[in-house]
């Protein structure tokens, strides 16, 4: 068990007054784990899905349901003519809270539909089993029904031996239903055959799937879950999803899913809101069990039945579908009784006061212990806006144990700059601070935008920058300064974000090539249209459109970071943050990143102090193939110049960075055949030149002169 004395994350002096609370939380998690494990383990406890629900045992079927306050339960379906029949009535097991029914194997057939009809003191109703694994919507009635799932040929996995490689997760966030270009709902099979190859080719190594858990309302984006153990049937069969995960592993991609344990849909017929007529099997009773904004049910993490249900749910998706981990949604809502609504976290005391739901905190500790016990290689990510210390700190140091947390401040920073601040007033120092602002003991996933920013009422970042010009000025021959700016900044924002990330990077499906407009699912308010619930891949593929240039840059960028394992875990070294020149220069590992965010001035001879060596230009945003203007010569090999200053020798690189451009230099290993750098006579470099070299409208002569001044040696 965990017995931290002074874990590294609590070495933060501001946390010292709260060490007793931190230790107390860990001790409570330890005690609960011991209680659940008994003579076994937490993994044994998290196995309720193999007990409850419908299971075929040799030549018989057995069904069990947990319903403490029920007075009678029937299994009703095709097999009973949708009537209550004595042969299909469950019985209470030995006076416990469990109900069971055993049937001959021939009674139930693969594909049949059923539900429960439950009676309780004062009422009755139709219910779906809490642990049901297959739920299908009736196209005529719109109601959901459970389905017997017993295919004659069970799926055979081909990913034996697969483990998540030790690498930075470069995450491609995707939604199965809106992944196709055609109007309608996409399928697991379509995604596997048409979209998965795109993701693999683009260099991403981790696929994050949204909306997998069954949800009755498609427009909820999968965040109003009804059946926690059922993969959404609107996208296909369980075998289709397994084949998708299998093929992703074959392509070298890890697969994680959004897991929604922060709340549940309030529907009673399609969810688990009142299985036995009471609200408190899994949720808080009364007002506390209802989210005031989401109109959903809130789990009571202090109830054993809830913990049994949710921990088993974690294990189920790992075991049954071979997922490699989870992004836990809505962690802030779980952790605080105020759910983070209208609440600013400005003091450490707010992480330890009476508003913290300690039961939820302990559940998250146990969930991470369970997941990493089952799969030491698994990935767990917390979506939390509060900044709760220790969420992504190691379990062995008293932390909650998430591998990473979402760096939600990064996307807020980009949004603020693009919507509220004009380019000349961008503060480079503040930008770098926001890009790198994280606790030293925690790894984070950075992103410019995920699905959230483009939901109804928002826009994709690229659409935010281009406005209506996206409709008529994205042809390669068009001349539009607004589009030029958007294309330049789109690349720079993403490069700066991934280069400063603290462990991982995320992109939402299609945003890498500047997908236009917003996301909206069919609903009454839009005439039940699928116009905005799809991805227009044809924009990415059309060589005449500039969307392709953005997609090609993203592919080159992701491949560059993907080929250096754990680069995003290496320390960052800030070399320059120049407000006047709007220059940002930093190093990470053997890579040096140079950004000119200036909107009017190019820098013809910008000098950067670097270690001795040779520096190869590996990536630059101004290449014509990436929608740039070709002002920077490709494949340059830079050799720093020596300059005496204050009795010391400085090694200086001189670079040419036009308006709104960035470059990545790689420091190469020293060639043994080269003479030592100290024996080479190099003409001292000039002082930094800040004369203006205009952007797109600059003359060819000015551009050529700038190139000649800065190119020391090329291959």
XYZ file of C-alpha atoms in Angstrom:
715
model
C 0.000 0.000 0.000
C 1.026 3.631 -0.433
C 2.592 5.289 2.594
C 4.146 8.544 1.389
C 6.261 10.558 3.776
C 7.070 13.537 1.562
C 6.221 12.690 -2.054
C 7.892 14.765 -4.735
C 4.681 16.521 -5.700
C 4.152 17.648 -2.117
C 7.643 19.127 -1.964
C 5.874 22.193 -3.305
C 6.094 24.514 -0.267
C 2.546 25.748 -0.837
C 1.285 22.207 -0.263
C 3.020 21.648 3.053
C 0.093 22.917 5.159
C -2.113 20.338 3.454
C 0.122 17.277 3.852
C -2.147 15.749 6.530
C -5.114 15.904 4.124
C -3.088 14.436 1.269
C -1.894 11.571 3.475
C -5.402 11.032 4.787
C -6.770 10.665 1.255
C -4.120 8.101 0.413
C -4.755 6.163 3.610
C -8.489 6.062 2.867
C -7.802 4.714 -0.617
C -5.506 2.090 0.904
C -8.138 1.029 3.415
C -10.852 0.784 0.792
C -8.611 -1.241 -1.495
C -7.885 -3.684 1.346
C -11.587 -3.964 2.044
C -12.462 -4.680 -1.569
C -9.582 -7.062 -2.148
C -10.287 -9.300 0.851
C -8.164 -12.351 0.201
C -7.842 -11.477 -3.480
C -7.046 -8.214 -5.221
C -8.696 -5.055 -6.475
C -8.724 -6.694 -9.916
C -10.858 -9.530 -8.523
C -13.302 -7.055 -7.019
C -13.645 -5.198 -10.348
C -15.356 -8.139 -12.005
C -19.042 -7.388 -11.514
C -19.674 -7.446 -15.263
C -18.938 -11.170 -15.285
C -21.551 -11.745 -12.580
C -24.382 -9.367 -13.469
C -26.155 -9.174 -16.803
C -26.867 -11.942 -19.309
C -24.270 -14.709 -19.688
C -24.214 -18.031 -21.483
C -22.831 -20.760 -19.261
C -22.351 -23.923 -21.301
C -25.847 -25.026 -22.336
C -27.717 -22.567 -20.121
C -28.322 -18.836 -19.797
C -28.053 -17.033 -16.488
C -29.167 -13.471 -15.876
C -28.587 -11.382 -12.747
C -29.523 -7.852 -11.743
C -28.748 -5.771 -8.658
C -32.003 -4.154 -7.488
C -32.329 -3.817 -3.692
C -35.758 -2.154 -3.601
C -37.443 -4.164 -6.364
C -40.384 -6.376 -5.410
C -40.620 -8.274 -8.727
C -38.620 -8.408 -11.993
C -39.398 -10.053 -15.347
C -37.281 -10.601 -18.427
C -39.563 -9.566 -21.296
C -38.810 -9.778 -25.014
C -39.243 -11.526 -28.353
C -39.095 -14.861 -26.590
C -42.098 -14.039 -24.374
C -44.216 -12.203 -26.916
C -43.309 -9.036 -24.977
C -45.477 -10.212 -22.097
C -44.634 -10.987 -18.490
C -44.460 -14.740 -18.094
C -43.742 -16.845 -15.052
C -40.942 -18.730 -16.802
C -39.077 -15.460 -17.227
C -39.568 -14.025 -13.749
C -36.414 -13.434 -11.715
C -36.140 -14.489 -8.086
C -34.337 -12.773 -5.234
C -31.214 -14.742 -4.310
C -31.126 -15.887 -0.666
C -32.671 -12.685 0.644
C -29.890 -10.576 -0.886
C -30.171 -7.543 -3.167
C -29.416 -9.708 -6.212
C -32.040 -11.122 -8.556
C -31.415 -14.061 -10.892
C -32.966 -16.192 -13.633
C -31.628 -19.372 -15.235
C -32.897 -20.571 -18.625
C -32.158 -23.418 -21.044
C -29.774 -22.450 -23.819
C -32.331 -22.905 -26.591
C -34.764 -20.343 -25.127
C -32.732 -17.258 -26.082
C -31.272 -16.759 -29.539
C -28.646 -14.386 -30.891
C -30.197 -11.075 -31.971
C -33.388 -11.252 -29.917
C -34.553 -8.106 -28.114
C -35.534 -7.774 -24.469
C -35.849 -5.460 -21.486
C -36.669 -5.720 -17.814
C -40.019 -4.911 -16.269
C -39.519 -3.998 -12.633
C -42.011 -3.495 -9.828
C -41.299 -1.676 -6.574
C -43.402 -0.370 -3.719
C -45.609 2.279 -5.254
C -44.720 1.817 -8.909
C -43.240 -0.098 -11.830
C -41.421 0.548 -15.090
C -39.452 -0.720 -18.065
C -35.698 -0.803 -17.543
C -32.534 -1.875 -19.351
C -30.153 -4.103 -17.378
C -27.442 -2.021 -15.709
C -24.671 -4.283 -17.008
C -26.151 -4.872 -20.474
C -23.524 -5.287 -23.208
C -25.638 -4.688 -26.304
C -28.347 -2.064 -26.752
C -30.111 -1.254 -30.019
C -32.514 1.541 -30.867
C -35.798 0.590 -32.455
C -36.022 2.746 -35.623
C -39.822 2.779 -35.405
C -40.394 3.621 -31.747
C -37.065 5.312 -30.985
C -36.870 3.284 -27.773
C -33.767 1.334 -26.840
C -33.854 -2.388 -26.135
C -31.267 -4.851 -24.910
C -30.169 -7.445 -27.443
C -29.016 -11.010 -26.938
C -25.501 -11.084 -28.346
C -24.154 -14.567 -28.907
C -22.652 -14.696 -32.419
C -21.920 -18.173 -33.769
C -18.308 -17.168 -34.403
C -16.875 -15.018 -31.604
C -14.269 -12.475 -32.635
C -10.699 -13.811 -32.779
C -8.093 -11.237 -31.758
C -4.826 -10.831 -33.655
C -3.024 -8.411 -31.325
C -1.396 -10.942 -28.998
C 1.642 -9.406 -27.336
C 0.594 -5.834 -28.092
C 1.770 -3.331 -25.510
C 1.732 0.442 -25.589
C 5.243 1.474 -26.652
C 7.184 3.819 -24.393
C 6.723 7.045 -26.315
C 5.047 10.431 -26.228
C 1.347 9.991 -27.024
C 0.578 11.970 -30.180
C -3.189 11.711 -29.937
C -5.741 11.839 -32.723
C -9.130 12.506 -31.146
C -11.929 11.092 -33.286
C -15.671 10.495 -33.347
C -16.774 7.412 -35.286
C -20.172 8.726 -36.352
C -18.933 11.996 -37.859
C -15.714 10.626 -39.347
C -17.154 10.079 -42.836
C -17.801 12.760 -45.442
C -21.194 11.462 -46.544
C -24.309 12.714 -44.788
C -25.327 10.252 -42.105
C -23.720 8.270 -39.296
C -20.378 6.621 -39.914
C -19.584 3.087 -38.815
C -16.745 1.288 -37.062
C -16.056 -0.534 -40.331
C -15.930 2.644 -42.423
C -13.613 4.220 -39.886
C -11.322 1.185 -39.892
C -11.072 1.047 -43.671
C -11.138 4.724 -44.596
C -10.011 6.883 -41.664
C -7.605 4.715 -39.680
C -5.110 4.562 -42.580
C -5.154 8.369 -42.730
C -4.316 8.641 -39.047
C -1.476 6.130 -39.303
C -0.063 7.878 -42.385
C -0.243 11.226 -40.610
C 2.135 9.920 -37.936
C -0.144 9.955 -34.907
C 0.560 7.057 -32.556
C -2.513 7.156 -30.308
C -6.176 7.086 -31.288
C -8.682 8.531 -28.817
C -12.248 7.483 -29.561
C -15.231 9.487 -28.368
C -18.832 8.403 -27.849
C -18.127 4.656 -27.600
C -20.296 4.034 -24.530
C -23.948 3.725 -25.541
C -25.856 6.998 -25.323
C -29.529 7.416 -26.224
C -29.147 10.923 -27.693
C -26.685 11.090 -30.585
C -26.304 14.855 -30.243
C -24.846 14.510 -26.736
C -21.481 13.686 -28.381
C -21.441 10.562 -26.201
C -21.335 12.435 -22.904
C -24.834 11.434 -21.728
C -24.221 7.710 -21.270
C -27.115 5.321 -20.780
C -25.509 1.857 -20.926
C -21.955 1.859 -19.601
C -21.011 -1.657 -20.720
C -22.425 -1.430 -24.249
C -20.489 -0.172 -27.265
C -22.720 2.162 -29.246
C -24.693 0.069 -31.704
C -25.415 3.015 -34.018
C -21.843 2.558 -35.329
C -21.994 -1.218 -35.797
C -21.483 -4.461 -33.926
C -19.117 -5.320 -31.075
C -17.080 -7.350 -33.557
C -16.747 -4.281 -35.787
C -15.296 -2.272 -32.900
C -12.937 -5.085 -31.953
C -11.699 -5.286 -35.540
C -11.046 -1.537 -35.475
C -8.982 -1.749 -32.287
C -7.187 -4.808 -33.647
C -6.244 -3.059 -36.892
C -5.129 0.038 -35.007
C -2.743 -2.099 -32.968
C -1.534 -3.727 -36.162
C -0.766 -0.242 -37.506
C 1.165 0.627 -34.338
C -1.479 2.859 -32.771
C -2.541 2.686 -29.153
C -6.301 3.106 -28.678
C -7.835 4.906 -25.718
C -11.443 5.910 -25.195
C -13.356 8.681 -23.493
C -14.769 7.152 -20.350
C -17.600 9.085 -18.733
C -17.739 8.347 -15.025
C -18.625 11.899 -14.017
C -22.371 11.564 -14.639
C -25.039 9.542 -16.461
C -28.078 10.320 -18.559
C -31.176 10.999 -16.472
C -33.396 8.847 -18.738
C -34.979 6.041 -16.725
C -35.979 3.713 -19.561
C -32.722 4.060 -21.527
C -30.353 4.488 -18.584
C -29.693 3.409 -15.004
C -31.267 6.396 -13.251
C -33.843 4.475 -11.187
C -33.313 0.772 -11.715
C -35.515 -0.259 -8.807
C -37.544 2.930 -8.452
C -34.939 4.559 -6.241
C -32.280 7.030 -7.299
C -29.627 5.873 -4.876
C -28.399 2.523 -6.220
C -25.598 4.356 -8.024
C -26.350 8.062 -7.590
C -26.762 10.595 -4.831
C -30.348 10.852 -3.690
C -32.255 14.098 -4.007
C -30.890 17.355 -5.387
C -27.245 16.360 -4.969
C -27.765 13.583 -7.487
C -28.677 15.965 -10.299
C -26.280 18.162 -12.279
C -27.783 21.649 -12.563
C -26.408 22.361 -16.051
C -26.028 18.963 -17.709
C -29.448 17.694 -16.567
C -27.827 14.369 -15.722
C -27.404 12.039 -12.760
C -24.400 12.342 -10.438
C -22.701 9.261 -9.034
C -22.357 8.693 -5.314
C -18.725 7.558 -5.143
C -19.140 6.658 -1.475
C -21.495 3.744 -2.263
C -20.006 0.282 -2.668
C -22.482 -0.527 -5.459
C -21.260 2.535 -7.400
C -17.595 1.664 -6.969
C -18.288 -1.956 -7.917
C -20.059 -0.728 -11.056
C -17.502 1.887 -12.165
C -14.337 -0.067 -11.372
C -15.750 -3.074 -13.202
C -16.537 -0.775 -16.106
C -12.859 0.207 -16.320
C -11.831 -3.422 -16.398
C -14.519 -4.387 -18.910
C -13.276 -2.058 -21.667
C -9.683 -3.198 -21.157
C -10.576 -6.889 -21.168
C -13.410 -7.076 -23.692
C -12.303 -4.538 -26.300
C -8.533 -4.347 -25.661
C -8.546 -0.572 -25.186
C -5.189 0.744 -24.023
C -6.516 3.251 -21.526
C -8.887 6.111 -20.964
C -9.365 9.840 -20.995
C -11.540 10.457 -17.944
C -14.101 13.108 -18.823
C -15.428 15.739 -16.436
C -12.963 15.148 -13.607
C -13.524 18.660 -12.243
C -17.245 17.975 -11.929
C -16.434 14.781 -10.034
C -13.999 16.368 -7.608
C -16.031 19.304 -6.329
C -19.563 19.686 -5.032
C -19.814 22.943 -7.014
C -18.609 21.015 -10.125
C -16.331 23.917 -11.038
C -19.311 25.917 -12.322
C -18.508 29.628 -12.258
C -15.644 28.906 -9.898
C -12.121 30.306 -10.178
C -9.333 28.334 -8.540
C -6.961 30.945 -7.160
C -5.778 29.435 -3.861
C -4.354 26.067 -2.861
C -6.834 25.884 0.005
C -9.615 25.402 -2.566
C -8.177 21.963 -3.393
C -8.579 20.826 0.208
C -11.689 22.509 1.583
C -15.151 21.096 2.212
C -16.195 21.482 -1.431
C -13.904 18.602 -2.451
C -15.713 15.283 -2.884
C -13.195 13.049 -1.138
C -15.123 9.951 -2.221
C -14.674 10.941 -5.879
C -10.972 11.618 -5.301
C -10.541 8.169 -3.752
C -12.484 6.533 -6.596
C -10.070 8.078 -9.112
C -7.132 6.772 -7.044
C -8.606 3.265 -7.081
C -9.446 3.430 -10.785
C -5.858 4.294 -11.667
C -4.486 1.589 -9.378
C -6.808 -0.941 -10.974
C -6.073 0.067 -14.570
C -2.323 0.045 -14.085
C -2.467 -3.258 -12.201
C -4.312 -4.840 -15.122
C -2.260 -3.049 -17.773
C 0.973 -1.442 -16.553
C 1.363 0.018 -20.054
C -2.089 1.634 -20.089
C -2.584 5.368 -20.590
C -4.855 7.363 -18.289
C -5.576 11.058 -18.835
C -7.540 13.434 -16.599
C -9.665 16.247 -17.996
C -9.553 18.754 -15.159
C -9.727 22.536 -15.278
C -9.144 23.115 -11.564
C -5.458 22.232 -11.412
C -5.893 19.842 -8.483
C -2.297 19.015 -7.399
C -1.313 15.369 -7.578
C -3.838 14.179 -10.174
C -1.051 13.157 -12.529
C 1.513 12.445 -9.839
C 2.609 8.814 -9.414
C 0.622 6.510 -7.159
C 3.842 5.552 -5.367
C 4.279 9.164 -4.314
C 0.777 9.627 -2.997
C -0.707 11.009 -6.199
C -3.941 9.976 -7.888
C -1.951 8.171 -10.560
C -3.111 9.549 -13.910
C -0.341 9.341 -16.491
C -1.212 12.747 -17.908
C -3.662 15.589 -17.525
C -5.098 17.862 -20.187
C -3.284 21.216 -20.436
C -6.520 23.127 -20.833
C -4.882 26.508 -20.259
C -2.993 26.214 -23.553
C -6.084 26.213 -25.741
C -7.551 29.026 -23.636
C -4.385 31.036 -24.276
C -4.613 30.595 -28.052
C -8.296 31.478 -27.997
C -7.643 34.655 -26.037
C -4.856 35.773 -28.382
C -6.866 35.123 -31.539
C -10.122 36.660 -30.323
C -9.054 39.478 -28.026
C -5.525 40.633 -28.864
C -4.195 42.102 -32.120
C -1.020 40.530 -33.469
C 1.340 43.440 -32.646
C 0.284 43.194 -28.999
C 0.912 39.485 -28.522
C 3.062 39.070 -25.439
C 5.730 36.482 -26.266
C 6.803 35.959 -22.658
C 3.232 35.350 -21.525
C 2.688 32.989 -24.444
C 5.714 30.885 -23.526
C 4.674 30.873 -19.871
C 1.204 29.582 -20.742
C 2.633 26.967 -23.102
C 4.937 25.596 -20.418
C 2.970 26.312 -17.231
C 2.622 22.959 -15.490
C 3.706 21.261 -12.312
C 7.156 19.721 -12.645
C 5.924 16.386 -11.263
C 3.030 16.001 -13.736
C 2.906 15.212 -17.438
C 0.363 17.002 -19.603
C -1.323 16.757 -22.997
C -1.205 20.066 -24.879
C -3.467 21.049 -27.751
C -4.481 24.094 -29.752
C -8.056 22.855 -29.994
C -10.028 19.698 -29.372
C -13.680 19.071 -30.196
C -14.832 21.513 -27.507
C -13.828 24.713 -29.278
C -15.863 23.941 -32.402
C -19.104 22.817 -30.797
C -22.260 24.777 -31.633
C -21.613 28.399 -30.717
C -17.909 28.067 -31.489
C -15.680 27.623 -34.525
C -12.573 25.728 -35.479
C -9.472 27.858 -34.884
C -8.783 28.138 -38.598
C -12.348 29.253 -39.316
C -12.017 31.756 -36.472
C -9.040 33.304 -38.281
C -10.357 33.236 -41.848
C -14.046 33.950 -41.418
C -16.022 33.858 -44.657
C -12.786 33.965 -46.698
C -12.571 30.225 -46.132
C -15.347 29.777 -48.695
C -13.824 31.649 -51.636
C -10.094 32.159 -50.991
C -8.643 28.738 -50.236
C -7.717 27.956 -53.840
C -3.958 27.905 -54.332
C -4.147 30.731 -56.842
C -6.132 33.078 -54.625
C -4.661 36.213 -53.051
C -6.084 36.924 -49.605
C -4.025 38.395 -46.758
C -6.496 37.130 -44.152
C -6.068 33.568 -45.387
C -2.280 34.012 -45.611
C -2.223 35.071 -41.957
C -4.451 32.179 -40.911
C -2.334 29.602 -42.730
C 0.883 30.968 -41.250
C -0.428 31.118 -37.683
C -2.200 27.757 -37.918
C 1.151 26.064 -38.498
C 3.038 28.124 -35.932
C 0.454 27.586 -33.200
C 0.582 23.849 -33.626
C 4.347 23.680 -33.834
C 4.762 25.839 -30.718
C 2.186 23.747 -28.845
C 3.621 20.326 -29.588
C 7.209 21.541 -29.152
C 6.486 22.812 -25.624
C 4.109 20.023 -24.600
C 4.788 18.374 -21.273
C 4.367 14.755 -22.297
C 1.704 14.491 -25.012
C -0.097 16.332 -27.814
C -3.673 16.113 -29.108
C -5.482 17.086 -32.292
C -9.161 16.677 -33.103
C -10.098 14.910 -36.326
C -9.843 17.251 -39.304
C -8.518 20.278 -37.462
C -5.000 19.470 -38.632
C -5.967 20.692 -42.108
C -8.091 23.607 -40.937
C -11.521 22.036 -41.142
C -14.091 24.804 -41.628
C -17.077 25.875 -39.582
C -18.260 24.046 -36.457
C -19.636 20.762 -35.141
C -23.363 20.214 -34.800
C -25.349 17.005 -34.631
C -28.791 16.471 -36.159
C -31.438 18.002 -33.929
C -34.687 19.882 -34.143
C -32.870 23.237 -34.110
C -31.019 22.498 -37.369
C -33.699 20.524 -39.150
C -32.010 17.238 -38.183
C -29.191 17.973 -40.606
C -25.892 16.069 -40.821
C -24.197 19.024 -42.549
C -21.901 19.685 -39.597
C -21.671 16.129 -38.269
C -19.136 14.896 -40.835
C -15.539 15.505 -41.941
C -14.796 16.886 -45.388
C -11.720 14.833 -46.264
C -11.993 15.938 -49.899
C -10.722 19.353 -48.788
C -7.603 17.695 -47.378
C -7.055 15.630 -50.517
C -7.568 18.319 -53.166
C -4.143 19.534 -54.412
C -5.742 22.744 -55.662
C -6.859 23.759 -52.173
C -4.687 25.108 -49.387
C -6.243 22.741 -46.852
C -3.886 20.126 -48.285
C -0.894 22.330 -47.503
C -1.935 22.554 -43.871
C -2.483 18.811 -43.677
C 0.902 18.138 -45.248
C 2.627 20.396 -42.728
C 0.910 18.676 -39.823
C 1.987 15.307 -41.180
C 5.611 16.428 -41.468
C 5.501 17.929 -37.963
C 3.968 14.863 -36.299
C 6.412 12.512 -38.031
C 9.306 14.662 -36.815
C 8.203 14.423 -33.184
C 7.190 10.795 -33.495
C 10.661 9.671 -34.509
C 12.242 10.898 -31.259
C 10.862 8.817 -28.357
C 9.973 10.800 -25.236
C 11.191 14.111 -26.661
C 8.244 15.791 -24.940
C 9.501 14.583 -21.567
C 12.869 16.283 -22.014
C 13.502 19.661 -20.362
C 12.893 22.891 -22.239
C 15.528 25.627 -22.393
C 14.318 29.131 -23.210
C 16.973 30.893 -25.272
C 15.194 34.073 -26.338
C 11.876 35.769 -25.708
C 12.029 39.087 -27.534
C 8.976 41.334 -27.258
C 10.227 43.928 -29.729
C 11.093 41.447 -32.438
C 8.252 39.054 -31.433
C 10.818 36.246 -31.463
C 10.670 33.064 -29.414
C 13.584 30.629 -29.386
C 13.940 27.540 -27.220
C 15.702 24.190 -27.251
C 14.594 20.675 -26.378
C 16.902 17.711 -26.631
C 18.868 18.134 -29.831
C 16.204 20.331 -31.451
C 16.085 24.124 -31.569
C 12.818 25.926 -32.298
C 12.747 29.460 -33.692
C 9.539 31.493 -34.117
C 8.972 34.938 -35.581
C 5.455 35.985 -34.560
C 6.034 39.487 -35.913
C 3.211 40.593 -38.195
C 5.241 43.230 -40.099
C 8.985 42.650 -39.726
C 11.117 39.852 -41.072
C 14.486 39.309 -39.412
C 17.318 39.045 -41.902
C 20.174 38.246 -39.529
C 18.783 37.074 -36.216
C 21.485 35.633 -33.995
C 21.035 32.853 -31.487
C 23.633 31.599 -29.039
C 23.977 27.808 -29.323
C 26.376 25.032 -28.340
C 29.094 24.129 -30.864
C 28.044 21.817 -33.638
C 26.273 21.624 -36.972
C 22.589 22.454 -37.275
C 20.368 21.003 -39.965
C 17.107 22.654 -40.965
C 14.579 19.874 -40.386
C 11.262 21.693 -40.732
C 10.093 25.171 -41.621
C 6.670 26.700 -42.049
C 7.480 28.860 -45.086
C 8.015 25.986 -47.525
C 5.718 26.344 -50.582
C 4.546 22.750 -50.156
C 3.164 23.827 -46.767
C 1.484 26.968 -48.063
C 4.459 29.218 -47.413
C 6.185 31.690 -49.720
C 9.489 29.910 -50.149
C 11.635 32.635 -48.617
C 13.760 30.165 -46.620
C 16.060 27.831 -48.504
C 15.470 24.178 -47.762
C 18.057 21.739 -46.356
C 20.306 24.423 -44.929
C 23.184 23.297 -42.744
C 24.118 26.004 -40.267
C 27.491 26.279 -38.564
C 27.705 28.765 -35.706
C 30.211 31.597 -35.785
C 32.548 32.441 -32.919
C 32.360 35.869 -31.367
C 34.421 37.268 -28.505
C 32.328 39.033 -25.903
C 33.475 39.983 -22.417
C 36.464 37.689 -22.641
C 34.276 34.734 -23.592
C 33.643 32.991 -26.857
C 30.017 32.837 -28.003
C 28.770 30.457 -30.650
C 26.176 32.294 -32.710
C 23.837 31.093 -35.410
C 22.541 33.689 -37.836
C 19.154 32.896 -39.308
C 16.687 34.515 -41.644
C 13.126 34.362 -40.354
C 10.482 36.138 -42.435
C 7.200 37.448 -41.066
C 5.109 34.780 -39.301
C 7.427 31.851 -39.856
C 9.105 29.207 -37.735
C 11.888 26.690 -38.207
C 13.206 23.620 -36.433
C 16.944 22.975 -36.388
C 18.495 19.701 -35.327
C 21.944 19.674 -33.783
C 23.826 16.881 -35.533
C 26.459 14.643 -33.966
C 29.958 15.956 -34.717
C 31.520 14.405 -37.788
C 34.843 12.837 -36.639
C 36.402 13.739 -39.992
C 35.866 17.435 -39.350
C 38.666 19.438 -37.715
C 37.853 20.685 -34.213
C 35.696 23.765 -34.325
C 38.364 25.774 -32.484
C 40.768 25.403 -35.404
C 38.332 26.774 -37.978
C 38.619 30.466 -38.765
C 35.141 31.919 -39.053
C 34.396 35.536 -39.741
C 32.615 37.026 -36.713
C 28.907 37.501 -37.240
C 27.192 40.822 -37.540
C 25.076 42.261 -34.800
C 21.420 41.404 -34.882
C 19.804 43.136 -37.830
C 16.280 44.307 -37.203
C 15.743 46.174 -40.409
C 12.385 45.512 -41.914
C 12.123 42.954 -44.678
C 8.481 42.954 -45.659
C 6.449 39.787 -45.956
C 4.448 38.649 -48.946
C 4.863 41.878 -50.895
C 8.653 42.053 -50.513
C 10.685 42.274 -53.692
C 12.661 39.301 -54.925
C 15.868 41.302 -54.468
C 15.184 41.962 -50.788
C 14.456 38.300 -50.231
C 17.541 37.116 -52.101
C 19.761 39.594 -50.229
C 18.441 38.336 -46.914
C 19.149 34.744 -47.908
C 22.723 35.545 -48.938
C 23.405 37.258 -45.626
C 22.362 34.296 -43.528
C 23.242 31.099 -45.368
C 26.649 29.961 -44.162
C 26.710 26.517 -45.656
C 24.242 24.333 -47.483
C 24.290 20.730 -48.529
